[in-house]
Tab-separated table of C-alpha atoms in Angstrom:
chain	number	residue	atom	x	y	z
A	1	UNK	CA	0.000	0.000	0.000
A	2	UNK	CA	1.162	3.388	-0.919
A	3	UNK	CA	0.670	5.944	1.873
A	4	UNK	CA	0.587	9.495	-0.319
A	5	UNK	CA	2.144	12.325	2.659
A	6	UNK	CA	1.767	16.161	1.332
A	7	UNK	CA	3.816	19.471	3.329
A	8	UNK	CA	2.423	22.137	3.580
A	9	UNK	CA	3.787	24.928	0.782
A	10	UNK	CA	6.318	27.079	3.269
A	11	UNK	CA	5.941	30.039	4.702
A	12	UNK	CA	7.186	33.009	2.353
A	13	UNK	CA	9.674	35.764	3.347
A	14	UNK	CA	9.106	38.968	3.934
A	15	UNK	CA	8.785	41.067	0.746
A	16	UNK	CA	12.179	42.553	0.028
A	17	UNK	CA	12.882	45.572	-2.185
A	18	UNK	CA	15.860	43.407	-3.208
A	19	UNK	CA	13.950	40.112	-4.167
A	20	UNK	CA	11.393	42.351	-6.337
A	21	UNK	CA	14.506	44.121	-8.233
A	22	UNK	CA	16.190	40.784	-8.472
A	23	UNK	CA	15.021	40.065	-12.323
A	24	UNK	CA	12.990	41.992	-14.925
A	25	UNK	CA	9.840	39.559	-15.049
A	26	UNK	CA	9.187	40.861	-11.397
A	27	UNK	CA	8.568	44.929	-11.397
A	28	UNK	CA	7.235	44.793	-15.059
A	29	UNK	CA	5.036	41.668	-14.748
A	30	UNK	CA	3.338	43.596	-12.220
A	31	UNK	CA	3.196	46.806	-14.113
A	32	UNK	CA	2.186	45.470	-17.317
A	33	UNK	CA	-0.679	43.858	-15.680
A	34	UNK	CA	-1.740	46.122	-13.571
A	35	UNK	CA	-1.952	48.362	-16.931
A	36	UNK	CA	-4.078	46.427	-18.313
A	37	UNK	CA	-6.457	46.631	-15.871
A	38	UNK	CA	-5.690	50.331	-16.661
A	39	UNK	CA	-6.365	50.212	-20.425
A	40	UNK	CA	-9.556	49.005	-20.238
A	41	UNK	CA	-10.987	50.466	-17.314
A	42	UNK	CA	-10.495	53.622	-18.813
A	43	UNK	CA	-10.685	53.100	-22.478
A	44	UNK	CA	-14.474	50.867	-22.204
A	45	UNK	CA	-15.861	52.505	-19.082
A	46	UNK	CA	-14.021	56.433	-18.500
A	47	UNK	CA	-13.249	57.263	-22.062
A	48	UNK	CA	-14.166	60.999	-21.226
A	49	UNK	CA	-10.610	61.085	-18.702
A	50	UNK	CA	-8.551	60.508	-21.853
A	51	UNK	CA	-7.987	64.313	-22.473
A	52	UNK	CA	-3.788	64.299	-22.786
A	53	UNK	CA	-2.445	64.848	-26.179
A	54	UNK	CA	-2.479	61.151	-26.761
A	55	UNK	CA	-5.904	60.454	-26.523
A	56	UNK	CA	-9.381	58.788	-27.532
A	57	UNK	CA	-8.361	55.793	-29.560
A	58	UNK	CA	-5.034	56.224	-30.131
A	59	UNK	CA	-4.311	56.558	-26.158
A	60	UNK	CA	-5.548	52.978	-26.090
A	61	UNK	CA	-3.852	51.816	-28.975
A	62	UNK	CA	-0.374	52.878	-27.699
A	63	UNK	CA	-1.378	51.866	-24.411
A	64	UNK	CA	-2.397	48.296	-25.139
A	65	UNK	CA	0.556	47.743	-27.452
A	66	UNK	CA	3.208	49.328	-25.897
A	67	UNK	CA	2.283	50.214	-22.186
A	68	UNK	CA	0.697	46.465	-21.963
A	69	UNK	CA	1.627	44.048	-24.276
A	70	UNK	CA	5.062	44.813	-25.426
A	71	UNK	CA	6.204	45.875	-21.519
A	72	UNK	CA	5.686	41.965	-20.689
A	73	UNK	CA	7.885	40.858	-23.496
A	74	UNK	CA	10.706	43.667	-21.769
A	75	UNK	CA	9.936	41.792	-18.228
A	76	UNK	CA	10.515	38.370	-20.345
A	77	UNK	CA	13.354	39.336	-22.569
A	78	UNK	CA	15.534	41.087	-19.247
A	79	UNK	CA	14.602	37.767	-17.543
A	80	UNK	CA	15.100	35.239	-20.483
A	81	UNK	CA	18.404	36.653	-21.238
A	82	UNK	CA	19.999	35.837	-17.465
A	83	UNK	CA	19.247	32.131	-18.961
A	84	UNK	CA	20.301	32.279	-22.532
A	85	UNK	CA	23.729	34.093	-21.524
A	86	UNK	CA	23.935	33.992	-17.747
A	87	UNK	CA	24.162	37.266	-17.383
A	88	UNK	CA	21.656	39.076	-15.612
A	89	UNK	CA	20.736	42.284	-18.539
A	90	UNK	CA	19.738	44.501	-15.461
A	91	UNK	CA	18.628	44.360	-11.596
A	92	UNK	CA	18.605	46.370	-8.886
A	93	UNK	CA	19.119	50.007	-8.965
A	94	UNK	CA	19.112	50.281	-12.857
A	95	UNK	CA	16.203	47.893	-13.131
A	96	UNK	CA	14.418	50.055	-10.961
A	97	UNK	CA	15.245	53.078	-13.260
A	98	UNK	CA	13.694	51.754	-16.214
A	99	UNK	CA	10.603	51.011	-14.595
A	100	UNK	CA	10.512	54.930	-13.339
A	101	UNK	CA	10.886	55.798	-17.156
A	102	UNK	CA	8.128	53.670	-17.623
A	103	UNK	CA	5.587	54.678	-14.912
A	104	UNK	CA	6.752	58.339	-15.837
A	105	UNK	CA	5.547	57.791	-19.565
A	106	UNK	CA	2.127	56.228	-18.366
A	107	UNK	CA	1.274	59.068	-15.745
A	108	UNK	CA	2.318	61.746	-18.582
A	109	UNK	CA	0.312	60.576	-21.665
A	110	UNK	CA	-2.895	61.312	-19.143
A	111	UNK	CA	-2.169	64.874	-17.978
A	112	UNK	CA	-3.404	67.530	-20.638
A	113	UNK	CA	-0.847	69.298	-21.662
A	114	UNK	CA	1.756	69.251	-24.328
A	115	UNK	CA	4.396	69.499	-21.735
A	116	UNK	CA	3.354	66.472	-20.396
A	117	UNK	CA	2.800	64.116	-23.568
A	118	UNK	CA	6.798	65.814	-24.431
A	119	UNK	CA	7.779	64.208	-20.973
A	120	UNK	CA	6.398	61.011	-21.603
A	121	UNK	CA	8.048	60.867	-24.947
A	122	UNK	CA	11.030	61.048	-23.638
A	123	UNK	CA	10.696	58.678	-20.370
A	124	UNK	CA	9.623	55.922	-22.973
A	125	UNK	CA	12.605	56.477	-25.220
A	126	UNK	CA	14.861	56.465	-22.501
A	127	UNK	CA	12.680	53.009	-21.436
A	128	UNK	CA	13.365	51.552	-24.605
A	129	UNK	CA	16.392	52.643	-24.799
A	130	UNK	CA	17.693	51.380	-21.886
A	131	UNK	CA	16.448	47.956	-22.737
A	132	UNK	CA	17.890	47.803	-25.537
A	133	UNK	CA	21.625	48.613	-24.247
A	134	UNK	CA	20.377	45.865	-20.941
A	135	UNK	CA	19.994	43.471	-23.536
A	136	UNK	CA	23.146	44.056	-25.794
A	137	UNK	CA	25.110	43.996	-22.670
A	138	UNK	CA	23.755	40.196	-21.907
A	139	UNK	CA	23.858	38.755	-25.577
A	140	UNK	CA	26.824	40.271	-27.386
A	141	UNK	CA	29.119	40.087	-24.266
A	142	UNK	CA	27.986	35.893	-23.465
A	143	UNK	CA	28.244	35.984	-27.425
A	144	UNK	CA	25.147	34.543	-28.062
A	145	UNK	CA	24.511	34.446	-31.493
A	146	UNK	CA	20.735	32.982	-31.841
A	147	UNK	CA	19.782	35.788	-29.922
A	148	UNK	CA	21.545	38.309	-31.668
A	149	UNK	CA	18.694	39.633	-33.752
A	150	UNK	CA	16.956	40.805	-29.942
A	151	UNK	CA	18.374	43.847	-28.989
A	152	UNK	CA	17.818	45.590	-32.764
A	153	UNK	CA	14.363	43.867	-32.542
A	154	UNK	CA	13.533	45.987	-29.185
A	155	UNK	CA	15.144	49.086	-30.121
A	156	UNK	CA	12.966	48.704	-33.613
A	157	UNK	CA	9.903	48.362	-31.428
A	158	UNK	CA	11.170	51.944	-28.979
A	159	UNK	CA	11.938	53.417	-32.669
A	160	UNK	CA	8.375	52.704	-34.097
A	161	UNK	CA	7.304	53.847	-30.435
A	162	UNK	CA	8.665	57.635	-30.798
A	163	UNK	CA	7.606	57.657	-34.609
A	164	UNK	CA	3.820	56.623	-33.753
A	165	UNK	CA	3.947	59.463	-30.835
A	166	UNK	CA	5.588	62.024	-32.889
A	167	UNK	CA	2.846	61.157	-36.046
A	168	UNK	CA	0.190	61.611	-33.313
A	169	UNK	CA	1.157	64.892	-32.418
A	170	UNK	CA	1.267	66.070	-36.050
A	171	UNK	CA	-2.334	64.777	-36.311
A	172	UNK	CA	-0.583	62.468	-39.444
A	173	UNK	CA	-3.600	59.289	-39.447
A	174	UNK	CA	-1.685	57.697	-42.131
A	175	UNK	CA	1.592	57.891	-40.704
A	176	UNK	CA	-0.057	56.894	-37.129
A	177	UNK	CA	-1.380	53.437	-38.624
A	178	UNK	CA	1.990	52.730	-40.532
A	179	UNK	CA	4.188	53.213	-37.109
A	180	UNK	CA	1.812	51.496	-35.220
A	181	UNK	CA	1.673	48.653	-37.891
A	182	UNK	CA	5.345	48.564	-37.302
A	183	UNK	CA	5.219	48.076	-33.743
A	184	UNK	CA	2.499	45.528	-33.810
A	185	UNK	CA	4.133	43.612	-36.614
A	186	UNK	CA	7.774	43.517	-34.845
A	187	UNK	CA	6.191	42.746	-31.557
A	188	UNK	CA	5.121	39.608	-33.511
A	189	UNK	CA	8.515	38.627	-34.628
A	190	UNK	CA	9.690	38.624	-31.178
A	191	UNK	CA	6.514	36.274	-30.343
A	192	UNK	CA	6.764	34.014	-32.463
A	193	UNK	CA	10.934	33.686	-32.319
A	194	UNK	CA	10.124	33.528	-28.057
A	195	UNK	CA	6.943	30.859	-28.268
A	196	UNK	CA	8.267	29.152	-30.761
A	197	UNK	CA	11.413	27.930	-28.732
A	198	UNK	CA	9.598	27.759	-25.267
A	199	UNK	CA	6.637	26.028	-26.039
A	200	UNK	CA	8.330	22.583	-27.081
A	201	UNK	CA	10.612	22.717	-24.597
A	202	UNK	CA	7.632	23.604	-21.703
A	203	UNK	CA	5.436	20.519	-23.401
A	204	UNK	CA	7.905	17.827	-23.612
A	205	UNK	CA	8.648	18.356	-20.002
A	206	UNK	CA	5.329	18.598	-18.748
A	207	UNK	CA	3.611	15.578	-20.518
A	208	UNK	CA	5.771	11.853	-20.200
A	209	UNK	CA	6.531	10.819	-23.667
A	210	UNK	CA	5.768	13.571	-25.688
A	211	UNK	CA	8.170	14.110	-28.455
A	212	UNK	CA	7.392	17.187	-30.684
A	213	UNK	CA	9.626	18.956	-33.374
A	214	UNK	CA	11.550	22.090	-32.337
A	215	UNK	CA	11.051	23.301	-36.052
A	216	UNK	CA	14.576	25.251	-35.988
A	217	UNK	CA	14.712	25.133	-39.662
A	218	UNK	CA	11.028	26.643	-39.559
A	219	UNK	CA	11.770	29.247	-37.431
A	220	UNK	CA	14.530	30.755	-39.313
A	221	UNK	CA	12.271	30.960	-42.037
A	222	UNK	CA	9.582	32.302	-40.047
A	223	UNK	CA	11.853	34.863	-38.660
A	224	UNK	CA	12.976	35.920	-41.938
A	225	UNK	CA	9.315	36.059	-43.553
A	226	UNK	CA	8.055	38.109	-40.469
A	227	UNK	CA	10.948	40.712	-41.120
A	228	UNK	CA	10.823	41.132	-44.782
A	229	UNK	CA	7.002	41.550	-43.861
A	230	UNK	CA	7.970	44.610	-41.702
A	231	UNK	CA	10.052	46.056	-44.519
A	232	UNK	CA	8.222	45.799	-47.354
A	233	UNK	CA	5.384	47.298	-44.805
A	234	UNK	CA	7.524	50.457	-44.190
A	235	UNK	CA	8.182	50.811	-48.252
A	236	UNK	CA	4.836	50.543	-48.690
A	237	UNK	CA	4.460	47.681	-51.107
A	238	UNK	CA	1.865	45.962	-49.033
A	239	UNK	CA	1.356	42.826	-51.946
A	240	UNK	CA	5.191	41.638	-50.852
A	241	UNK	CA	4.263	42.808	-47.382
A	242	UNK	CA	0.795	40.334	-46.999
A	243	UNK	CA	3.143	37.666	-49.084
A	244	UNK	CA	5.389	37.336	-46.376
A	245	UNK	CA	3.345	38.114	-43.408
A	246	UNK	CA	0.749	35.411	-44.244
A	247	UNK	CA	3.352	33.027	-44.820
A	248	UNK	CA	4.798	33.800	-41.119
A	249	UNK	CA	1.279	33.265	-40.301
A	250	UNK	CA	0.710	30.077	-41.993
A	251	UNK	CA	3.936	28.604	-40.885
A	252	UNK	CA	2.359	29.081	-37.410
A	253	UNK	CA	-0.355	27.444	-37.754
A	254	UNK	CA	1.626	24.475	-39.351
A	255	UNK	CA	3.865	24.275	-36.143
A	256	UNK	CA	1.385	24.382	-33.378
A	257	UNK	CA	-0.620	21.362	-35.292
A	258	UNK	CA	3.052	19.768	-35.435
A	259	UNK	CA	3.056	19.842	-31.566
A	260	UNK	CA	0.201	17.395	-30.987
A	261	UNK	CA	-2.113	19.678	-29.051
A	262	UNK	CA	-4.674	17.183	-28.447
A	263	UNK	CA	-1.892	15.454	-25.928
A	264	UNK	CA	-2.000	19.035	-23.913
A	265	UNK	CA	-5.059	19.483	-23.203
A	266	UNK	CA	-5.348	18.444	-19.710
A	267	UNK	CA	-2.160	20.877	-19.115
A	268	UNK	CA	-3.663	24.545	-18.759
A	269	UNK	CA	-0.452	25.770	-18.499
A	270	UNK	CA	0.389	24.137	-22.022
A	271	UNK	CA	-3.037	24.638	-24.066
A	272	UNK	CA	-3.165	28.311	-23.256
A	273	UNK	CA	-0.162	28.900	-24.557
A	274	UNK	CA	-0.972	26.927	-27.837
A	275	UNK	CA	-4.243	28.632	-28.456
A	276	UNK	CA	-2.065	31.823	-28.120
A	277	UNK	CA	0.210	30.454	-30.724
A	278	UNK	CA	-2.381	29.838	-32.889
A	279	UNK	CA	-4.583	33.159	-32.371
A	280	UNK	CA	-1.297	34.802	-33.536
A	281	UNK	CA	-0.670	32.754	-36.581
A	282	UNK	CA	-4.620	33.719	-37.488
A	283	UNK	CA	-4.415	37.164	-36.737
A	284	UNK	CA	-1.324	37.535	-39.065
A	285	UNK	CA	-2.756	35.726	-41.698
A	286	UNK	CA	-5.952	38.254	-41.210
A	287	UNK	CA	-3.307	40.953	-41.530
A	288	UNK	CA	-2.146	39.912	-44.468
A	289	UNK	CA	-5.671	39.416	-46.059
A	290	UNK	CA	-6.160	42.794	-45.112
A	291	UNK	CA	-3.234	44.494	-46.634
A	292	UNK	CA	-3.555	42.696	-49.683
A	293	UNK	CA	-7.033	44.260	-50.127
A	294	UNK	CA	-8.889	41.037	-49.340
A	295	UNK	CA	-10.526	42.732	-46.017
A	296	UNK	CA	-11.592	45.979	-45.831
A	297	UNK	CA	-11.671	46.309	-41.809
A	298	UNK	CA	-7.967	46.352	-40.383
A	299	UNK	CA	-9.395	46.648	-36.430
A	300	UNK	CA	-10.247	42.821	-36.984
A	301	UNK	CA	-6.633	42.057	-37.775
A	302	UNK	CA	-5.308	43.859	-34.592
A	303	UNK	CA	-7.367	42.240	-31.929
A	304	UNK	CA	-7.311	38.960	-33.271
A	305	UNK	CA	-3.329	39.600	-33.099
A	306	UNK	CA	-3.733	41.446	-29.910
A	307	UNK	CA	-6.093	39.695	-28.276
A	308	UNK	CA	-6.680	35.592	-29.458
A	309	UNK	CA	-2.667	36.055	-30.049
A	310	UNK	CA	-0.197	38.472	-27.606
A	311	UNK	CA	-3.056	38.417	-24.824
A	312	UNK	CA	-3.235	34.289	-24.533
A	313	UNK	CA	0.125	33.871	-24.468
A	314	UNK	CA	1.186	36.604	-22.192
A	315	UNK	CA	-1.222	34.922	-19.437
A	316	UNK	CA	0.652	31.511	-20.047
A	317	UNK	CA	3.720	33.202	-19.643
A	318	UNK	CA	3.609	35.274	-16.815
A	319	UNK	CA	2.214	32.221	-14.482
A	320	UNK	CA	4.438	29.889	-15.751
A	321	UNK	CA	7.460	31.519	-16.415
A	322	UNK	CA	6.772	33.611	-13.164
A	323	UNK	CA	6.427	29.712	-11.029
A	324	UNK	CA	9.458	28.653	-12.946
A	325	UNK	CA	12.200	31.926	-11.769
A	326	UNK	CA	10.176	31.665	-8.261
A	327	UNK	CA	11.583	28.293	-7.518
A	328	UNK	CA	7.571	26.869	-7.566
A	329	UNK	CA	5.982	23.716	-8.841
A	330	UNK	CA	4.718	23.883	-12.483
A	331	UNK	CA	1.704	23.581	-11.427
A	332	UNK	CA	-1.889	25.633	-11.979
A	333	UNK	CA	-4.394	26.258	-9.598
A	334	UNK	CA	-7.654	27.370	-10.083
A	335	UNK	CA	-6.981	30.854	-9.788
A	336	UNK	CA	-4.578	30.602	-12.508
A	337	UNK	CA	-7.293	28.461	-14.457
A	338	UNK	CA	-9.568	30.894	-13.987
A	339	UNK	CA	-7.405	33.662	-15.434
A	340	UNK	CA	-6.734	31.836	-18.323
A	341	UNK	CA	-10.780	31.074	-19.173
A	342	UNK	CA	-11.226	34.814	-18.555
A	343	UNK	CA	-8.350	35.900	-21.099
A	344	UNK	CA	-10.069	33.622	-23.358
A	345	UNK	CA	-13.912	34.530	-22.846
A	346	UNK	CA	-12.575	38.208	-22.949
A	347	UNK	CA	-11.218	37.992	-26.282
A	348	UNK	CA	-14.110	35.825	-28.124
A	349	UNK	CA	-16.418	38.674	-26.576
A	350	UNK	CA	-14.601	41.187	-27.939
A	351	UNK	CA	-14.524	39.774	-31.256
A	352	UNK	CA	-18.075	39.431	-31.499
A	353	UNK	CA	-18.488	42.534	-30.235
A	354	UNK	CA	-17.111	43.604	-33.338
A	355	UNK	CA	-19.352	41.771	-35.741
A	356	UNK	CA	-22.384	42.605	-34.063
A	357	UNK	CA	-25.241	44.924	-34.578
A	358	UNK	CA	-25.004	48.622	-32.880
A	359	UNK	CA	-27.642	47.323	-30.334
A	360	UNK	CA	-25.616	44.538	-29.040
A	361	UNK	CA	-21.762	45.238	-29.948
A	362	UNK	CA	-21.768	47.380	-26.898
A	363	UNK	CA	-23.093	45.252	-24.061
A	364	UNK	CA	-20.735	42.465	-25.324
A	365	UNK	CA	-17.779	45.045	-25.061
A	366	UNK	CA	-18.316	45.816	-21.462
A	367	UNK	CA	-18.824	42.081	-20.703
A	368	UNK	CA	-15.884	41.449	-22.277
A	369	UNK	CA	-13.981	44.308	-20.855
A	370	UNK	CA	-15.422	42.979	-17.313
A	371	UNK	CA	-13.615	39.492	-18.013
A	372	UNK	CA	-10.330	41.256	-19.340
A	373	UNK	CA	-10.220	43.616	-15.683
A	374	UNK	CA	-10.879	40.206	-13.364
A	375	UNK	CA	-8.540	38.200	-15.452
A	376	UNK	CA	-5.398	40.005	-14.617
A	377	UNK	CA	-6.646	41.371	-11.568
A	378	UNK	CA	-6.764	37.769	-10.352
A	379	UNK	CA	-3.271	37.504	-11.406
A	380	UNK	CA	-2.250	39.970	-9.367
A	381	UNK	CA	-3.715	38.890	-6.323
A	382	UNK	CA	-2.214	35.497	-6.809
A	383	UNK	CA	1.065	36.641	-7.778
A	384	UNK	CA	2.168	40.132	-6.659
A	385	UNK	CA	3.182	38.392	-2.731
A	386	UNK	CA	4.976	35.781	-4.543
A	387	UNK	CA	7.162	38.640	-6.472
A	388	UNK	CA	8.054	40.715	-4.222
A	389	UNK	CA	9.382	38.052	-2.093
A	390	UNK	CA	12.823	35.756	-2.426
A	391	UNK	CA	12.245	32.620	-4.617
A	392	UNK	CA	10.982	29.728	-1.975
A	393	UNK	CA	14.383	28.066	-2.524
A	394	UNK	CA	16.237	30.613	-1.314
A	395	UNK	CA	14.414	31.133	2.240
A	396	UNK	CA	16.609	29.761	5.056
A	397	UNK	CA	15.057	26.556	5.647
A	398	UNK	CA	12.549	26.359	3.303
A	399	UNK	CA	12.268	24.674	-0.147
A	400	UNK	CA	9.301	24.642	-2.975
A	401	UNK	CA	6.657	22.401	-2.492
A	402	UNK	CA	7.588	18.737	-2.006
A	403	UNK	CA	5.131	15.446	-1.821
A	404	UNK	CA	7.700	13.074	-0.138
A	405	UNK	CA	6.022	9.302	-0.765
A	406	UNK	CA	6.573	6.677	1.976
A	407	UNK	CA	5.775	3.112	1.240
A	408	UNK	CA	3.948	0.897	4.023
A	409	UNK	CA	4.563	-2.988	3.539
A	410	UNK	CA	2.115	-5.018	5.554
A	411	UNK	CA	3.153	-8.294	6.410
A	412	UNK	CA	1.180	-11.550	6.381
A	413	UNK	CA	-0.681	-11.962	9.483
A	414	UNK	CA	0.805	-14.167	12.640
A	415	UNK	CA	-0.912	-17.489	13.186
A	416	UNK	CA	-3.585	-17.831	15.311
A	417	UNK	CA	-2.913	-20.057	18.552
């Protein structure tokens, strides 16, 4: 008989201004979520406190791309890059100073003035900026040549930042979409080069006897069709630019049927970050549809992208990656679960939303919107006391969550006299 003994998860430090600097997935994990809480609150339900120079819709464009979406990859680049080089691209003090130049930006772009959207400008430059350098200080130092292509890939993304904020305050629409295009489509790149590498490696580890394909060979391709798509988007042939962006997109799809997803679908923690993969791959191949003139509505293209694609697999990734650098089990609960479902609900809502009638579209937003705010507010909850304290491994006497298993042999029975 097999007697099944479970500890109790240890008691956690007390939060630590060092522990929360320690790594970027930590301060800007926590940021980027709690701005998106941020981006919808105000954008569905305040619209009418948008009054800084970048506002209405294009507040909650840049917001959503840049101030949400594209923050979290920072957090998981700065963090990824201490294990692809083992060197730490920033902590402490200078980590901290980025994320000022961040918060800085966010508070600006909602004061009205122009003094204040100039500000912000700048503290996201500087943001970028510094990333950038963080990163090229990790990868070109260790030498790491796969991951050479990041730090030009991140300052392109700070680049298209300061050319969509400096279109904005010309009032230039045209210019406004094209930079913001830019930013969306490189933000992409990085996705799909990041998922595509993780998400084998997280599946094969988490499910006995899975063997899926890497797709290296794939990848490079993939890479190189999602850049040429960014190119030929910036010289304005958009037929070469839909070419090559739909076949990034279709590539995509090909890979995340390659990885048996049927076999992860009792893993949470693996199927969310498939669908992601695969809401990405569809939203690109939207894209392209719509820059080859196929679709007339681009907004359809950017939340299936943003939402079905960046939005899925940023919830995967910041609980799992976030349990991984903590020193805690792989494991979901059903908070986590429950963000995950909410991500999801969120972003089929807001998809109809935009293919129903005027009556309805609106109700369906602000359900949707609802789903978005608990999603990641539930994330926070769970996971803000966990960041700001050491990992569990490193807390004298403590250690993550073990389920020692002690074996009970009973013997035949004695005679009876």
């Amino acid at each position: 008989m097999l007697l099944s003994i479970e500890e109790p998860a240890p008691t956690s430090a007390r939060p630590q201004w060092a522990a929360f600097l320690e790594l970027g997935f930590r301060p800007l994990y926590s940021l980027g979520c709690f701005w998106a809480i941020m981006g919808v609150l105000l954008w569905v339900y305040f619209p009418s406190m948008l009054q800084g120079t970048l506002g209405g819709v294009f507040w909650h464009a840049h917001e959503m791309l840049w101030g949400f979406i594209i923050t979290i990859a920072v957090g998981f680049l700065f963090t990824a890059g201490a294990t692809w080089t083992g060197i730490t691209p920033i902590k402490g003090r200078a980590l901290a100073v980025c994320c000022l130049f961040w918060i800085l930006a966010r508070i600006a772009y909602l004061v009205p003035a122009d003094a204040a959207f100039w500000v912000g400008v700048v503290a996201e430059s500087l943001f970028f900026g510094w990333g950038a350098v963080a990163m090229s200080h990790s990868i070109y130092r260790a030498r790491s040549q796969r991951n050479y292509g990041i730090p030009p890939m991140l300052l392109l993304m700070g680049v298209a930042n300061l050319m969509f904020l400096l279109a904005v305050e010309e009032g230039d629409y045209e210019r406004i979409m094209d930079f913001f295009r830019t930013g969306m489509l490189a933000m992409a790149v990085i996705a799909l080069l990041v998922a595509r590498r993780v998400t084998p490696f997280f599946a094969s580890r988490a499910v006995a006897g899975l063997d899926i394909p890497k797709h290296l060979e794939s990848g490079h391709w993939q890479l190189a069709a999602g850049m040429a798509a960014i190119v030929f988007s910036l010289l304005q042939w958009q037929v070469l630019a839909a070419l090559f962006l739909a076949t990034s997109g279709f590539i995509a799809l090909w890979q995340v049927i390659s990885w048996k997803p049927r076999a992860v679908l009792h893993k949470p923690i693996l199927w969310i970050l498939y669908a992601g993969y695969a809401g990405l791959g569809i939203g690109l191949v939207v894209a392209a549809a719509q820059m080859a003139g196929l679709a007339e509505r681009p907004v359809w293209a950017v939340h299936i992208i943003g939402i079905a694609g960046f939005s899925l697999l940023i919830i995967g990734m910041v609980t799992r990656t976030a349990l991984g650098h903590l020193g805690r089990p792989l494991q979901t609960d059903r908070y986590m679960v429950l963000c995950y479902w909410l991500v999801l609900v969120s972003a089929i809502l807001r998809l109809l939303a935009l293919a129903l009638p005027v009556p309805f579209n609106t109700p369906t937003l602000h359900t949707a919107g609802a789903a978005w705010i608990v999603a990641f507010g539930v994330y926070l909850w769970r996971f803000v006391p966990m960041l700001i304290r050491p990992r569990v491994d490193k807390v004298p006497g403590k250690g993550p969550i073990i389920r020692p298993k002690m074996e009970v042999k009973l013997g035949p029975k004695p005679p009876v006299k």
